[in-house]
Amino acid sequence: MKWPEPCSFDVDLGTGLMTGTQTRYQKRLEDLDGLYADSTAFRARVATSGQDVVYDVTDHRPSSAPGDLITGVTRMSPGKIGDEYFMTRGHIHANIDRPELYFGLKGNGLMVMEAPDGETRIVEIRANTVCYVPPRWIHRSVNLGNGDFVMLFCYPADSGQDYAIIEKSNGMKLRILDDGNGGWRSVENPAYIARSRADVDALLASAGRVEGVAP
Ligand SMILES: O=P(O)(O)OC[C@H]1O[C@](O)(CO)[C@@H](O)[C@@H]1O
Ligand SMILES: [Fe+2]
């Protein structure tokens, strides 16, 4: 194997992109069907602005070898669907025992986390906040601000992303809404389906057994 080259990248805080690497991940509003509670408000917005890029990710993936790191930047647009703030799709790492580190660069928002057994945590992030997402936690970012929310992230190169876990439970347990006073509140998602004990045990037992996960 050829060893990856040392390298550095600049982050353009104007565009929210890490320069010198290609965009790997871009989400338009129309790609996010089913994410938001208010499907009527979602459809209305998609009719006018479905093509808008609501978040994009530029990252550096030197390899997918265990022990290597993927480093990049996520830029999220501001906005709400109904009274629910814009968010990323969210996922758990396919290799469930892989963590992730985030560092706030611009704007403000939240990291919403959920353990397989349904425990939840919310961490506020603004410029210069470090947020550690431990192994095994589903994670999703939320933009609470009026402008872009930009974060650097870094995670093991063999993590992979599993999006189905959120779909199977009809969304994450918590939704983040405008509190009407310029702030936020979290509410329980009434459609949420808790994972069974057997599902949780199977998930946790899968640690270290997922191989060759394509990033
Ligand atoms: O993959 P999602 O849930 O759409 O969200 C994108 C964010 O998650 C990552 O996959 C990192 O785990 C980055 O690409 C970005 O921070
Ligand atoms: Fe992740």
PDB file of C-alpha atoms and ligand atoms in Angstrom:
ATOM      1  CA  MET A   1       0.000   0.000   0.000  1.00  0.00           C
ATOM      2  CA  LYS A   2       1.159   3.506  -0.809  1.00  0.00           C
ATOM      3  CA  TRP A   3       1.149   5.628   2.350  1.00  0.00           C
ATOM      4  CA  PRO A   4      -1.019   8.744   2.211  1.00  0.00           C
ATOM      5  CA  GLU A   5       0.801  12.043   1.819  1.00  0.00           C
ATOM      6  CA  PRO A   6       0.794  14.591   4.632  1.00  0.00           C
ATOM      7  CA  CYS A   7      -1.329  17.548   3.634  1.00  0.00           C
ATOM      8  CA  SER A   8      -3.159  20.638   4.822  1.00  0.00           C
ATOM      9  CA  PHE A   9      -6.292  22.441   3.716  1.00  0.00           C
ATOM     10  CA  ASP A  10      -7.690  25.912   4.145  1.00  0.00           C
ATOM     11  CA  VAL A  11     -11.238  26.422   5.269  1.00  0.00           C
ATOM     12  CA  ASP A  12     -13.029  29.261   3.514  1.00  0.00           C
ATOM     13  CA  LEU A  13     -15.431  30.593   6.127  1.00  0.00           C
ATOM     14  CA  GLY A  14     -17.184  32.643   3.454  1.00  0.00           C
ATOM     15  CA  THR A  15     -18.263  29.612   1.460  1.00  0.00           C
ATOM     16  CA  GLY A  16     -18.057  27.067   4.286  1.00  0.00           C
ATOM     17  CA  LEU A  17     -15.909  24.788   2.133  1.00  0.00           C
ATOM     18  CA  MET A  18     -12.565  23.142   2.759  1.00  0.00           C
ATOM     19  CA  THR A  19     -10.552  24.169  -0.291  1.00  0.00           C
ATOM     20  CA  GLY A  20      -8.244  21.879  -2.218  1.00  0.00           C
ATOM     21  CA  THR A  21     -10.455  18.822  -1.929  1.00  0.00           C
ATOM     22  CA  GLN A  22     -13.557  17.862  -3.846  1.00  0.00           C
ATOM     23  CA  THR A  23     -17.130  18.084  -2.598  1.00  0.00           C
ATOM     24  CA  ARG A  24     -18.199  14.618  -1.636  1.00  0.00           C
ATOM     25  CA  TYR A  25     -21.626  15.154  -0.279  1.00  0.00           C
ATOM     26  CA  GLN A  26     -24.275  17.690  -1.149  1.00  0.00           C
ATOM     27  CA  LYS A  27     -27.899  17.667  -0.085  1.00  0.00           C
ATOM     28  CA  ARG A  28     -30.690  19.606  -1.736  1.00  0.00           C
ATOM     29  CA  LEU A  29     -33.944  20.200   0.070  1.00  0.00           C
ATOM     30  CA  GLU A  30     -35.777  17.837  -2.288  1.00  0.00           C
ATOM     31  CA  ASP A  31     -33.434  15.015  -1.172  1.00  0.00           C
ATOM     32  CA  LEU A  32     -34.719  15.215   2.384  1.00  0.00           C
ATOM     33  CA  ASP A  33     -38.256  13.902   1.975  1.00  0.00           C
ATOM     34  CA  GLY A  34     -39.515  12.340   5.205  1.00  0.00           C
ATOM     35  CA  LEU A  35     -37.061  14.140   7.461  1.00  0.00           C
ATOM     36  CA  TYR A  36     -39.321  16.885   8.789  1.00  0.00           C
ATOM     37  CA  ALA A  37     -42.471  16.522  10.868  1.00  0.00           C
ATOM     38  CA  ASP A  38     -44.518  19.024   8.845  1.00  0.00           C
ATOM     39  CA  SER A  39     -44.782  17.271   5.482  1.00  0.00           C
ATOM     40  CA  THR A  40     -47.190  19.891   4.105  1.00  0.00           C
ATOM     41  CA  ALA A  41     -44.732  22.711   4.829  1.00  0.00           C
ATOM     42  CA  PHE A  42     -41.958  20.550   3.381  1.00  0.00           C
ATOM     43  CA  ARG A  43     -43.823  19.933   0.106  1.00  0.00           C
ATOM     44  CA  ALA A  44     -44.681  23.628  -0.233  1.00  0.00           C
ATOM     45  CA  ARG A  45     -41.032  24.593   0.218  1.00  0.00           C
ATOM     46  CA  VAL A  46     -39.808  21.926  -2.176  1.00  0.00           C
ATOM     47  CA  ALA A  47     -42.190  23.291  -4.817  1.00  0.00           C
ATOM     48  CA  THR A  48     -40.385  26.645  -4.736  1.00  0.00           C
ATOM     49  CA  SER A  49     -36.878  25.809  -3.491  1.00  0.00           C
ATOM     50  CA  GLY A  50     -36.374  22.062  -3.845  1.00  0.00           C
ATOM     51  CA  GLN A  51     -33.105  22.566  -5.716  1.00  0.00           C
ATOM     52  CA  ASP A  52     -31.526  24.647  -2.959  1.00  0.00           C
ATOM     53  CA  VAL A  53     -28.432  23.055  -1.452  1.00  0.00           C
ATOM     54  CA  VAL A  54     -29.204  22.905   2.257  1.00  0.00           C
ATOM     55  CA  TYR A  55     -25.932  21.368   3.354  1.00  0.00           C
ATOM     56  CA  ASP A  56     -22.701  20.330   1.792  1.00  0.00           C
ATOM     57  CA  VAL A  57     -19.626  18.525   2.924  1.00  0.00           C
ATOM     58  CA  THR A  58     -16.075  18.803   1.639  1.00  0.00           C
ATOM     59  CA  ASP A  59     -13.701  16.245   3.004  1.00  0.00           C
ATOM     60  CA  HIS A  60     -10.337  14.553   2.684  1.00  0.00           C
ATOM     61  CA  ARG A  61     -10.350  10.761   2.551  1.00  0.00           C
ATOM     62  CA  PRO A  62      -6.750   9.579   2.379  1.00  0.00           C
ATOM     63  CA  SER A  63      -7.802   5.904   2.569  1.00  0.00           C
ATOM     64  CA  SER A  64     -10.424   3.705   4.179  1.00  0.00           C
ATOM     65  CA  ALA A  65      -7.856   1.863   6.277  1.00  0.00           C
ATOM     66  CA  PRO A  66      -8.658   1.229   9.941  1.00  0.00           C
ATOM     67  CA  GLY A  67      -6.714   3.814  11.932  1.00  0.00           C
ATOM     68  CA  ASP A  68      -6.818   6.434   9.194  1.00  0.00           C
ATOM     69  CA  LEU A  69      -8.969   9.575   9.488  1.00  0.00           C
ATOM     70  CA  ILE A  70     -11.511  11.354   7.334  1.00  0.00           C
ATOM     71  CA  THR A  71     -11.432  15.095   7.928  1.00  0.00           C
ATOM     72  CA  GLY A  72     -13.781  17.649   6.468  1.00  0.00           C
ATOM     73  CA  VAL A  73     -16.153  20.520   6.831  1.00  0.00           C
ATOM     74  CA  THR A  74     -19.944  20.612   6.870  1.00  0.00           C
ATOM     75  CA  ARG A  75     -21.766  23.790   5.890  1.00  0.00           C
ATOM     76  CA  MET A  76     -25.453  23.994   6.717  1.00  0.00           C
ATOM     77  CA  SER A  77     -27.849  26.648   5.434  1.00  0.00           C
ATOM     78  CA  PRO A  78     -30.171  28.381   7.880  1.00  0.00           C
ATOM     79  CA  GLY A  79     -33.893  27.761   7.736  1.00  0.00           C
ATOM     80  CA  LYS A  80     -36.916  25.944   9.113  1.00  0.00           C
ATOM     81  CA  ILE A  81     -39.606  23.657   7.803  1.00  0.00           C
ATOM     82  CA  GLY A  82     -42.670  24.772   9.734  1.00  0.00           C
ATOM     83  CA  ASP A  83     -41.082  25.457  13.120  1.00  0.00           C
ATOM     84  CA  GLU A  84     -38.427  22.739  12.837  1.00  0.00           C
ATOM     85  CA  TYR A  85     -34.879  23.900  12.256  1.00  0.00           C
ATOM     86  CA  PHE A  86     -32.848  22.694   9.267  1.00  0.00           C
ATOM     87  CA  MET A  87     -30.864  19.553  10.038  1.00  0.00           C
ATOM     88  CA  THR A  88     -28.647  16.912   8.480  1.00  0.00           C
ATOM     89  CA  ARG A  89     -30.056  13.514   7.642  1.00  0.00           C
ATOM     90  CA  GLY A  90     -28.254  11.940  10.588  1.00  0.00           C
ATOM     91  CA  HIS A  91     -26.744   8.501  10.981  1.00  0.00           C
ATOM     92  CA  ILE A  92     -24.981   6.015  13.188  1.00  0.00           C
ATOM     93  CA  HIS A  93     -21.595   4.779  12.102  1.00  0.00           C
ATOM     94  CA  ALA A  94     -21.918   1.443  10.321  1.00  0.00           C
ATOM     95  CA  ASN A  95     -18.943   0.326  12.363  1.00  0.00           C
ATOM     96  CA  ILE A  96     -20.813   1.197  15.487  1.00  0.00           C
ATOM     97  CA  ASP A  97     -17.821   1.606  17.775  1.00  0.00           C
ATOM     98  CA  ARG A  98     -16.353   4.503  15.798  1.00  0.00           C
ATOM     99  CA  PRO A  99     -16.510   8.006  17.341  1.00  0.00           C
ATOM    100  CA  GLU A 100     -16.449  11.459  15.722  1.00  0.00           C
ATOM    101  CA  LEU A 101     -15.115  14.844  16.689  1.00  0.00           C
ATOM    102  CA  TYR A 102     -16.639  18.170  15.611  1.00  0.00           C
ATOM    103  CA  PHE A 103     -15.280  21.683  15.960  1.00  0.00           C
ATOM    104  CA  GLY A 104     -17.533  24.703  15.481  1.00  0.00           C
ATOM    105  CA  LEU A 105     -16.170  27.221  12.984  1.00  0.00           C
ATOM    106  CA  LYS A 106     -19.064  29.592  12.295  1.00  0.00           C
ATOM    107  CA  GLY A 107     -22.673  30.097  13.321  1.00  0.00           C
ATOM    108  CA  ASN A 108     -24.438  28.104  15.986  1.00  0.00           C
ATOM    109  CA  GLY A 109     -26.374  24.936  16.237  1.00  0.00           C
ATOM    110  CA  LEU A 110     -26.785  21.617  17.967  1.00  0.00           C
ATOM    111  CA  MET A 111     -25.499  18.075  17.847  1.00  0.00           C
ATOM    112  CA  VAL A 112     -28.471  15.861  18.617  1.00  0.00           C
ATOM    113  CA  MET A 113     -27.460  12.394  19.736  1.00  0.00           C
ATOM    114  CA  GLU A 114     -29.383   9.220  20.471  1.00  0.00           C
ATOM    115  CA  ALA A 115     -28.068   5.935  21.801  1.00  0.00           C
ATOM    116  CA  PRO A 116     -29.509   2.688  20.428  1.00  0.00           C
ATOM    117  CA  ASP A 117     -31.530   2.220  23.638  1.00  0.00           C
ATOM    118  CA  GLY A 118     -33.179   5.631  23.125  1.00  0.00           C
ATOM    119  CA  GLU A 119     -31.142   7.730  25.555  1.00  0.00           C
ATOM    120  CA  THR A 120     -30.676  11.236  24.189  1.00  0.00           C
ATOM    121  CA  ARG A 121     -28.161  14.065  24.525  1.00  0.00           C
ATOM    122  CA  ILE A 122     -28.011  17.515  22.963  1.00  0.00           C
ATOM    123  CA  VAL A 123     -24.819  19.592  22.747  1.00  0.00           C
ATOM    124  CA  GLU A 124     -24.826  23.258  21.757  1.00  0.00           C
ATOM    125  CA  ILE A 125     -22.084  24.193  19.287  1.00  0.00           C
ATOM    126  CA  ARG A 126     -20.827  27.616  18.246  1.00  0.00           C
ATOM    127  CA  ALA A 127     -17.471  28.837  16.895  1.00  0.00           C
ATOM    128  CA  ASN A 128     -14.626  27.204  18.842  1.00  0.00           C
ATOM    129  CA  THR A 129     -16.771  24.544  20.527  1.00  0.00           C
ATOM    130  CA  VAL A 130     -15.366  21.027  20.465  1.00  0.00           C
ATOM    131  CA  CYS A 131     -18.009  18.309  20.439  1.00  0.00           C
ATOM    132  CA  TYR A 132     -17.133  14.675  21.013  1.00  0.00           C
ATOM    133  CA  VAL A 133     -19.615  12.148  19.670  1.00  0.00           C
ATOM    134  CA  PRO A 134     -18.809   8.837  21.346  1.00  0.00           C
ATOM    135  CA  PRO A 135     -18.990   5.498  19.581  1.00  0.00           C
ATOM    136  CA  ARG A 136     -22.527   4.061  19.300  1.00  0.00           C
ATOM    137  CA  TRP A 137     -24.439   7.351  19.211  1.00  0.00           C
ATOM    138  CA  ILE A 138     -26.683   8.319  16.305  1.00  0.00           C
ATOM    139  CA  HIS A 139     -25.823  11.937  15.482  1.00  0.00           C
ATOM    140  CA  ARG A 140     -27.456  14.775  13.571  1.00  0.00           C
ATOM    141  CA  SER A 141     -26.522  18.462  13.311  1.00  0.00           C
ATOM    142  CA  VAL A 142     -29.078  21.270  13.501  1.00  0.00           C
ATOM    143  CA  ASN A 143     -28.596  24.872  12.399  1.00  0.00           C
ATOM    144  CA  LEU A 144     -30.227  27.282  14.871  1.00  0.00           C
ATOM    145  CA  GLY A 145     -28.837  30.495  13.421  1.00  0.00           C
ATOM    146  CA  ASN A 146     -29.786  33.033  10.780  1.00  0.00           C
ATOM    147  CA  GLY A 147     -26.654  32.303   8.763  1.00  0.00           C
ATOM    148  CA  ASP A 148     -24.556  29.308   7.792  1.00  0.00           C
ATOM    149  CA  PHE A 149     -23.511  26.846  10.480  1.00  0.00           C
ATOM    150  CA  VAL A 150     -20.050  25.482   9.693  1.00  0.00           C
ATOM    151  CA  MET A 151     -18.198  22.715  11.527  1.00  0.00           C
ATOM    152  CA  LEU A 152     -15.010  20.783  11.024  1.00  0.00           C
ATOM    153  CA  PHE A 153     -15.330  17.052  11.613  1.00  0.00           C
ATOM    154  CA  CYS A 154     -12.958  14.140  11.916  1.00  0.00           C
ATOM    155  CA  TYR A 155     -13.760  10.447  12.222  1.00  0.00           C
ATOM    156  CA  PRO A 156     -12.133   7.062  11.627  1.00  0.00           C
ATOM    157  CA  ALA A 157     -11.861   6.254   7.944  1.00  0.00           C
ATOM    158  CA  ASP A 158     -13.555   2.866   8.307  1.00  0.00           C
ATOM    159  CA  SER A 159     -16.650   4.218  10.115  1.00  0.00           C
ATOM    160  CA  GLY A 160     -19.204   4.188   7.315  1.00  0.00           C
ATOM    161  CA  GLN A 161     -22.684   5.685   7.700  1.00  0.00           C
ATOM    162  CA  ASP A 162     -25.896   3.803   8.423  1.00  0.00           C
ATOM    163  CA  TYR A 163     -28.946   5.966   7.671  1.00  0.00           C
ATOM    164  CA  ALA A 164     -31.532   3.195   7.915  1.00  0.00           C
ATOM    165  CA  ILE A 165     -31.455   3.150  11.708  1.00  0.00           C
ATOM    166  CA  ILE A 166     -33.275   6.505  11.788  1.00  0.00           C
ATOM    167  CA  GLU A 167     -35.735   5.546   9.053  1.00  0.00           C
ATOM    168  CA  LYS A 168     -36.650   2.326  10.879  1.00  0.00           C
ATOM    169  CA  SER A 169     -37.548   4.232  14.043  1.00  0.00           C
ATOM    170  CA  ASN A 170     -39.559   6.854  12.103  1.00  0.00           C
ATOM    171  CA  GLY A 171     -37.043   9.578  12.845  1.00  0.00           C
ATOM    172  CA  MET A 172     -34.945  10.411  15.852  1.00  0.00           C
ATOM    173  CA  LYS A 173     -36.581  10.518  19.254  1.00  0.00           C
ATOM    174  CA  LEU A 174     -36.194  14.304  19.581  1.00  0.00           C
ATOM    175  CA  ARG A 175     -37.123  17.068  17.191  1.00  0.00           C
ATOM    176  CA  ILE A 176     -35.673  20.576  17.490  1.00  0.00           C
ATOM    177  CA  LEU A 177     -38.190  23.378  17.151  1.00  0.00           C
ATOM    178  CA  ASP A 178     -38.226  27.159  17.306  1.00  0.00           C
ATOM    179  CA  ASP A 179     -39.458  28.113  20.785  1.00  0.00           C
ATOM    180  CA  GLY A 180     -41.037  31.309  19.449  1.00  0.00           C
ATOM    181  CA  ASN A 181     -38.600  33.503  21.392  1.00  0.00           C
ATOM    182  CA  GLY A 182     -35.593  33.215  19.120  1.00  0.00           C
ATOM    183  CA  GLY A 183     -34.403  30.050  20.833  1.00  0.00           C
ATOM    184  CA  TRP A 184     -35.047  26.337  20.561  1.00  0.00           C
ATOM    185  CA  ARG A 185     -36.831  23.572  22.356  1.00  0.00           C
ATOM    186  CA  SER A 186     -36.720  19.833  21.918  1.00  0.00           C
ATOM    187  CA  VAL A 187     -39.910  17.808  21.708  1.00  0.00           C
ATOM    188  CA  GLU A 188     -40.445  14.080  21.604  1.00  0.00           C
ATOM    189  CA  ASN A 189     -41.231  12.764  18.144  1.00  0.00           C
ATOM    190  CA  PRO A 190     -44.706  11.172  18.500  1.00  0.00           C
ATOM    191  CA  ALA A 191     -44.043   8.854  15.544  1.00  0.00           C
ATOM    192  CA  TYR A 192     -40.856   7.447  17.106  1.00  0.00           C
ATOM    193  CA  ILE A 193     -40.656   3.663  17.307  1.00  0.00           C
ATOM    194  CA  ALA A 194     -38.305   2.506  20.068  1.00  0.00           C
ATOM    195  CA  ARG A 195     -35.842  -0.250  19.209  1.00  0.00           C
ATOM    196  CA  SER A 196     -36.531  -3.602  20.840  1.00  0.00           C
ATOM    197  CA  ARG A 197     -34.076  -4.982  23.387  1.00  0.00           C
ATOM    198  CA  ALA A 198     -33.131  -7.665  20.862  1.00  0.00           C
ATOM    199  CA  ASP A 199     -32.436  -5.034  18.173  1.00  0.00           C
ATOM    200  CA  VAL A 200     -30.303  -3.003  20.583  1.00  0.00           C
ATOM    201  CA  ASP A 201     -28.343  -6.071  21.658  1.00  0.00           C
ATOM    202  CA  ALA A 202     -27.768  -7.133  18.044  1.00  0.00           C
ATOM    203  CA  LEU A 203     -26.580  -3.648  17.144  1.00  0.00           C
ATOM    204  CA  LEU A 204     -24.154  -3.436  20.048  1.00  0.00           C
ATOM    205  CA  ALA A 205     -22.889  -6.948  19.387  1.00  0.00           C
ATOM    206  CA  SER A 206     -22.045  -5.963  15.802  1.00  0.00           C
ATOM    207  CA  ALA A 207     -19.127  -3.810  17.043  1.00  0.00           C
ATOM    208  CA  GLY A 208     -15.965  -4.690  15.203  1.00  0.00           C
ATOM    209  CA  ARG A 209     -17.745  -7.055  12.827  1.00  0.00           C
ATOM    210  CA  VAL A 210     -18.582  -4.697   9.980  1.00  0.00           C
ATOM    211  CA  GLU A 211     -15.817  -4.853   7.439  1.00  0.00           C
ATOM    212  CA  GLY A 212     -15.051  -3.059   4.226  1.00  0.00           C
ATOM    213  CA  VAL A 213     -17.594  -0.297   4.765  1.00  0.00           C
ATOM    214  CA  ALA A 214     -17.437   2.050   1.803  1.00  0.00           C
ATOM    215  CA  PRO A 215     -17.181   5.652   3.048  1.00  0.00           C
TER     216      PRO A 215
HETATM  217  O1  LIG B   1     -24.135  12.156   6.610  1.00  0.00           O
HETATM  218  P1  LIG B   1     -25.257  13.099   7.034  1.00  0.00           P
HETATM  219  O2  LIG B   1     -26.028  12.596   8.187  1.00  0.00           O
HETATM  220  O3  LIG B   1     -26.099  13.488   5.869  1.00  0.00           O
HETATM  221  O4  LIG B   1     -24.582  14.419   7.551  1.00  0.00           O
HETATM  222  C1  LIG B   1     -23.430  14.915   7.046  1.00  0.00           C
HETATM  223  C2  LIG B   1     -22.405  14.989   8.110  1.00  0.00           C
HETATM  224  O5  LIG B   1     -22.008  13.716   8.618  1.00  0.00           O
HETATM  225  C3  LIG B   1     -20.770  13.275   8.074  1.00  0.00           C
HETATM  226  O6  LIG B   1     -21.111  12.156   7.294  1.00  0.00           O
HETATM  227  C4  LIG B   1     -19.742  12.920   9.050  1.00  0.00           C
HETATM  228  O7  LIG B   1     -20.137  11.867   9.861  1.00  0.00           O
HETATM  229  C5  LIG B   1     -20.250  14.429   7.343  1.00  0.00           C
HETATM  230  O8  LIG B   1     -20.311  14.144   6.006  1.00  0.00           O
HETATM  231  C6  LIG B   1     -21.147  15.567   7.778  1.00  0.00           C
HETATM  232  O9  LIG B   1     -20.675  16.104   8.971  1.00  0.00           O
HETATM  233 FE    FE B   2     -20.772  10.561  11.548  1.00  0.00          FE
END
